Short mmCIF file of C-alpha atoms in Angstrom, two decimals:
data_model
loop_
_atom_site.label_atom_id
_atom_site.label_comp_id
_atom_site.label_asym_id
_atom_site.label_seq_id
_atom_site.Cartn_x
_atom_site.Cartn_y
_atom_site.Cartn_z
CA UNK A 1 -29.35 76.96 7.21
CA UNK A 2 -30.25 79.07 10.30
CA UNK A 3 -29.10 82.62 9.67
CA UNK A 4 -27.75 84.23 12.66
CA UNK A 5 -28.15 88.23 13.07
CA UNK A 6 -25.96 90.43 15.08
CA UNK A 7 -27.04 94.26 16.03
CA UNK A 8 -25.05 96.43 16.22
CA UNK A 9 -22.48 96.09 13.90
CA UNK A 10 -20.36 98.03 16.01
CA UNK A 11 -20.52 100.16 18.94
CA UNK A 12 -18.47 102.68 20.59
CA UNK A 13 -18.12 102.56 24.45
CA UNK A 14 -16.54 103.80 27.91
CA UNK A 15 -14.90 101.91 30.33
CA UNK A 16 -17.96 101.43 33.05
CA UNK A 17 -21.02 101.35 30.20
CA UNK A 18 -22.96 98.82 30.56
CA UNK A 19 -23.25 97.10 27.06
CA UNK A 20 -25.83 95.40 25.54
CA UNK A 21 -25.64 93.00 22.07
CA UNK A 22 -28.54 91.77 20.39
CA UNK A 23 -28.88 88.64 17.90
CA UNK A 24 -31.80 87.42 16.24
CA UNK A 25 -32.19 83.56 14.47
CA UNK A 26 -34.25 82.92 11.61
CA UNK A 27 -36.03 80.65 13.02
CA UNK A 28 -36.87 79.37 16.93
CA UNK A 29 -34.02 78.04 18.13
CA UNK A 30 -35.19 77.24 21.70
CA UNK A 31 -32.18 78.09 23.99
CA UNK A 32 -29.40 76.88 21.64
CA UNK A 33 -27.58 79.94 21.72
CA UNK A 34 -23.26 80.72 22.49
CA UNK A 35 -21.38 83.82 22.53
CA UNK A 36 -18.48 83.92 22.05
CA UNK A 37 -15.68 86.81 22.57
CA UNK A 38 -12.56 87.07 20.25
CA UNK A 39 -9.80 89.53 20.66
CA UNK A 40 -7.11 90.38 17.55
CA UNK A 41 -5.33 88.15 16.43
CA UNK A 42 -6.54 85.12 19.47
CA UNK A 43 -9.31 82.08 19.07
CA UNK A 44 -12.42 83.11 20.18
CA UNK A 45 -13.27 82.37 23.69
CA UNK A 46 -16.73 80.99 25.07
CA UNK A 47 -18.23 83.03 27.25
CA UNK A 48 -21.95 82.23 27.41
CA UNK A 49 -23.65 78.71 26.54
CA UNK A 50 -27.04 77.52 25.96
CA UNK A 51 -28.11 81.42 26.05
CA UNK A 52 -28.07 82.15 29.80
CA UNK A 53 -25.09 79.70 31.20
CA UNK A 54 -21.64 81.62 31.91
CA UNK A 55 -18.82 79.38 31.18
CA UNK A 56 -16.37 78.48 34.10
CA UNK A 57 -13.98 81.17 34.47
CA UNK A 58 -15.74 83.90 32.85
CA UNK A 59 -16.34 86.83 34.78
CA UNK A 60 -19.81 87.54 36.17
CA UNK A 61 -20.57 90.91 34.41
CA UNK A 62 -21.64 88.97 31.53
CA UNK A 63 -25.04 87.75 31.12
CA UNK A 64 -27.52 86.22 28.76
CA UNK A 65 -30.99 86.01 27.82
CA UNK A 66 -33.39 85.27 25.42
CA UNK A 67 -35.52 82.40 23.58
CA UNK A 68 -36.81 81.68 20.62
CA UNK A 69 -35.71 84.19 18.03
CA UNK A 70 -34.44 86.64 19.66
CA UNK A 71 -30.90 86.86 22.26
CA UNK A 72 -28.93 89.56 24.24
CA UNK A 73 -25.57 89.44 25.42
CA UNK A 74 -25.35 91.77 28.38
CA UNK A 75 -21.51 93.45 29.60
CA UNK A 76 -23.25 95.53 32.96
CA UNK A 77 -19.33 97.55 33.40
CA UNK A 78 -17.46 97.29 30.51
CA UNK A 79 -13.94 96.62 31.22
CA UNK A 80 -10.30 97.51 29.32
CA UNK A 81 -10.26 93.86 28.58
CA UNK A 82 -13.77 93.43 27.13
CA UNK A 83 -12.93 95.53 24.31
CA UNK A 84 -13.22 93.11 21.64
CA UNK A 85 -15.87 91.17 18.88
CA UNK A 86 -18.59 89.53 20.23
CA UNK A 87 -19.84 86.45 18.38
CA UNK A 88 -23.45 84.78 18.78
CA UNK A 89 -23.64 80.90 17.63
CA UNK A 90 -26.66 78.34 16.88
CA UNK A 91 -26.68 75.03 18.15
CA UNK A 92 -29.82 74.06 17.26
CA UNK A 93 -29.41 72.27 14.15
CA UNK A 94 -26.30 71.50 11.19
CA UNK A 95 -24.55 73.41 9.92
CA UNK A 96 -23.76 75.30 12.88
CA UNK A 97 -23.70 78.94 12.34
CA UNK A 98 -22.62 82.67 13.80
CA UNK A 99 -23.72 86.18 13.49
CA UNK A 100 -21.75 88.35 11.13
CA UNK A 101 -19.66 89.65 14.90
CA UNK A 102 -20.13 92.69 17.04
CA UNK A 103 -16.96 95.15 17.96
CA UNK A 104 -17.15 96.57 20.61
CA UNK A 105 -14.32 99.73 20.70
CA UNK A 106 -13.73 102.21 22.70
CA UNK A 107 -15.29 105.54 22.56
CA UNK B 1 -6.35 71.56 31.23
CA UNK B 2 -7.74 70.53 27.61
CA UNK B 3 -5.26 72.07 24.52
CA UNK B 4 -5.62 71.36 20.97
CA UNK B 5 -2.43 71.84 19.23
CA UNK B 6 -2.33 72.45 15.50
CA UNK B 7 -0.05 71.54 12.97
CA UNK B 8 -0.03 71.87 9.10
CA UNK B 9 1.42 74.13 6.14
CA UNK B 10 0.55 77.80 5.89
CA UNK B 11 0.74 77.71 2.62
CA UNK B 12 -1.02 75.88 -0.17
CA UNK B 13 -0.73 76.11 -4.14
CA UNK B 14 -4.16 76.88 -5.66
CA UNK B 15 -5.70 73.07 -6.96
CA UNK B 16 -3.96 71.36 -4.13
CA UNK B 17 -5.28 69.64 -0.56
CA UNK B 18 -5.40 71.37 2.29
CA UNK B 19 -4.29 69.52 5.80
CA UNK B 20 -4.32 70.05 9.28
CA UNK B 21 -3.76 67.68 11.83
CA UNK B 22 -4.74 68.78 15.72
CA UNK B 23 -3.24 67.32 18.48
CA UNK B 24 -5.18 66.94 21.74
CA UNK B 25 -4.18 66.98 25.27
CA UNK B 26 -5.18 66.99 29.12
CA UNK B 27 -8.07 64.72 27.56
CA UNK B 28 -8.94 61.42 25.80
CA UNK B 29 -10.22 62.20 21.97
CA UNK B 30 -12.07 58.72 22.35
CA UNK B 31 -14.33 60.24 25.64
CA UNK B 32 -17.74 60.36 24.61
CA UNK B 33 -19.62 63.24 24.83
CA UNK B 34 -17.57 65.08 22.43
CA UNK B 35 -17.48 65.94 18.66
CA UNK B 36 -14.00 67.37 17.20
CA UNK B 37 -14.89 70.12 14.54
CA UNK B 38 -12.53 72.55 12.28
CA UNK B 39 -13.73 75.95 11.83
CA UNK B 40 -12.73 78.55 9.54
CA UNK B 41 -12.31 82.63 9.60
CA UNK B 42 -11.66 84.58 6.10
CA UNK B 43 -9.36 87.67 6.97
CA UNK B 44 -11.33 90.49 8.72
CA UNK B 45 -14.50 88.04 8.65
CA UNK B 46 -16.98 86.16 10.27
CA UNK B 47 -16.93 82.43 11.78
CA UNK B 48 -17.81 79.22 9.11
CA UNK B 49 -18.05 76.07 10.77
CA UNK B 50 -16.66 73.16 8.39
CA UNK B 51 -17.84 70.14 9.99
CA UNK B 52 -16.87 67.30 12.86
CA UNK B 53 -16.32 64.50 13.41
CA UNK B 54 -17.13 62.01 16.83
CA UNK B 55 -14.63 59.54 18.40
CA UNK B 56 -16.33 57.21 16.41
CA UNK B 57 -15.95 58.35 13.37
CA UNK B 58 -19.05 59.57 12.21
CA UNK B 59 -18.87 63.24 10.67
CA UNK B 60 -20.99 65.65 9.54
CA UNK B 61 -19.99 68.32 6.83
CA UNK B 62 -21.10 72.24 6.04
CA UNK B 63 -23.02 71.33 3.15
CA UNK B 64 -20.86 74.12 1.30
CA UNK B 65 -17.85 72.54 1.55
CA UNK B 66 -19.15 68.83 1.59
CA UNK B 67 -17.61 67.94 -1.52
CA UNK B 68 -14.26 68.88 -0.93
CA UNK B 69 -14.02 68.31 3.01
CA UNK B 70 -12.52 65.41 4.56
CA UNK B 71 -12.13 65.03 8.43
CA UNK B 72 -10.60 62.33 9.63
CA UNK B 73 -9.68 61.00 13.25
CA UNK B 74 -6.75 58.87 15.04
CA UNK B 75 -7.47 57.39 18.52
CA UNK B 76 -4.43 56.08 19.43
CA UNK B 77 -2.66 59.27 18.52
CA UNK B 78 -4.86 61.44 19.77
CA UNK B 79 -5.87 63.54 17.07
CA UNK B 80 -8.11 64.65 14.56
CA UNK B 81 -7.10 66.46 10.75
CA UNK B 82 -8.71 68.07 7.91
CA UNK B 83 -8.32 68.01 4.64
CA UNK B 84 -9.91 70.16 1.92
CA UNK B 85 -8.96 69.22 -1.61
CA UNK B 86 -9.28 71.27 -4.90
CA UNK B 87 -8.70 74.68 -2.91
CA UNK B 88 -8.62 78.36 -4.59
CA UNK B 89 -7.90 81.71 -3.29
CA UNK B 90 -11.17 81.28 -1.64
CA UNK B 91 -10.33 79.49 0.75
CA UNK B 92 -7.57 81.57 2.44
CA UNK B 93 -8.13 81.62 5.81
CA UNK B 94 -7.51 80.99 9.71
CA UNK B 95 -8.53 77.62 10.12
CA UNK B 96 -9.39 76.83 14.29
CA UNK B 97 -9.71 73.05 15.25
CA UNK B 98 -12.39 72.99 18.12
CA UNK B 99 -14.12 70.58 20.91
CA UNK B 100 -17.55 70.72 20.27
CA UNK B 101 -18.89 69.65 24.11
CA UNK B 102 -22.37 68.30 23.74
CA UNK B 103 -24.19 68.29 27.70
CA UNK B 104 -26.63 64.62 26.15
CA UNK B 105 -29.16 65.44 29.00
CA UNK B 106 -29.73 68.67 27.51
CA UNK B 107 -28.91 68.31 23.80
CA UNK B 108 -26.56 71.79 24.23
CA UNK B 109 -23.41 71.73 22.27
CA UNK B 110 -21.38 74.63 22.87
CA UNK B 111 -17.29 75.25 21.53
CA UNK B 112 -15.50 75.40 24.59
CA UNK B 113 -11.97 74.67 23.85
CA UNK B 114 -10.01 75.81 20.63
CA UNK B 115 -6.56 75.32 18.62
CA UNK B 116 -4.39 78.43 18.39
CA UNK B 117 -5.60 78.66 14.75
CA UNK B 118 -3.29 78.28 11.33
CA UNK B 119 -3.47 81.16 8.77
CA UNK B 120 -3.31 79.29 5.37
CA UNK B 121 -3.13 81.03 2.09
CA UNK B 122 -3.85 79.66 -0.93
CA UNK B 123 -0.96 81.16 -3.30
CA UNK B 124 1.54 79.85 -6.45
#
């Protein structure tokens, strides 16, 4: 199985910070990367596909990058609503997997 | 608009099977293109994806759950249902049913629409 790394665990922010979320595969995974964004108690919600693609609807201060082994999930003004975890997912191979999470609270 | 709708008890005795049935609509489970997975989240935990299943029936299961998962799928009712037999405390948990969209030029799958997400808990 590809094991899927999140860092931070957590972070503390301010509404306006500009956020960044890092998560690293075992192994290349080419571009098969998703984030995902899950509030309390909800589904989690794609936000990202294929590692730089923003889903329809989502709004455009999030951002992706990254290849390979190595992924960032960008927030450039965090919001009141983007207070949340943040999930990273491989699609490069079965069984599909996800980073541990990242919470993002507020400072 | 897409919406999986799950149904199922929350509750399970410890030994017992597991089931969940989801319910799709604004779409065709038979459209191609698709695959129809059930994903699981412990309490306070991370995401483990148990398997899917296509409109045509093949499926593919999380090797650590293969021998007890079952996911099964009904065209003309438009829906898809797991089953996981043998369970223990274990296996408490939100279960999520989701559309796995796969983009064929591409090869990119991505979960784009998901089930509201059944808390079952594995108790006597």
């Amino acid at each position: 199985d590809i094991q899927m790394t999140q860092s931070p665990y957590s972070l503390s922010a301010s509404v306006g910070d500009r956020v960044t979320i890092t998560c690293r595969a075992s192994q290349r995974i080419s571009s098969y990367l998703n984030w995902y964004q899950q509030k309390p108690g909800k589904a989690p919600k794609l936000l990202i596909y294929a590692a730089t693609n923003l889903q329809s609807g989502v709004p455009f201060r999030f951002s992706g990058s990254g290849s390979g082994t190595d992924f960032t999930l960008a927030i450039s003004s965090l919001q009141p609503e983007d207070f949340a975890t943040y999930y990273c997912q491989q699609s490069y191979s079965t069984p599909r997997t996800f980073g541990q999470g990242t919470k993002v609270e507020l400072k | 608009q897409v919406q999986l709708q799950q149904s199922g008890p929350g509750l399970v005795k410890p030994s017992q099977t597991l089931s969940l049935t989801c319910t799709v609509s604004g779409d065709s489970i038979n459209t191609g293109g698709y695959y129809w997975s059930w994903i699981r989240q412990h309490p306070g935990k991370g995401l483990e994806w148990i398997g899917y299943i296509s409109h045509s029936g093949s499926t593919y299961y999380n090797p650590s759950l293969k021998s007890r998962v079952t996911i099964s799928i009904d065209t003309s009712k438009n829906q898809f249902s797991l089953k996981l037999n043998s369970v223990t405390a274990a296996d408490t948990a939100v279960y999520y049913c989701v559309r796995d969209n796969w983009v064929g030029t591409t090869n990119w799958y991505y979960f784009d629409y998901w089930g509201q997400g059944t808390l079952v808990t594995v108790s006597s």
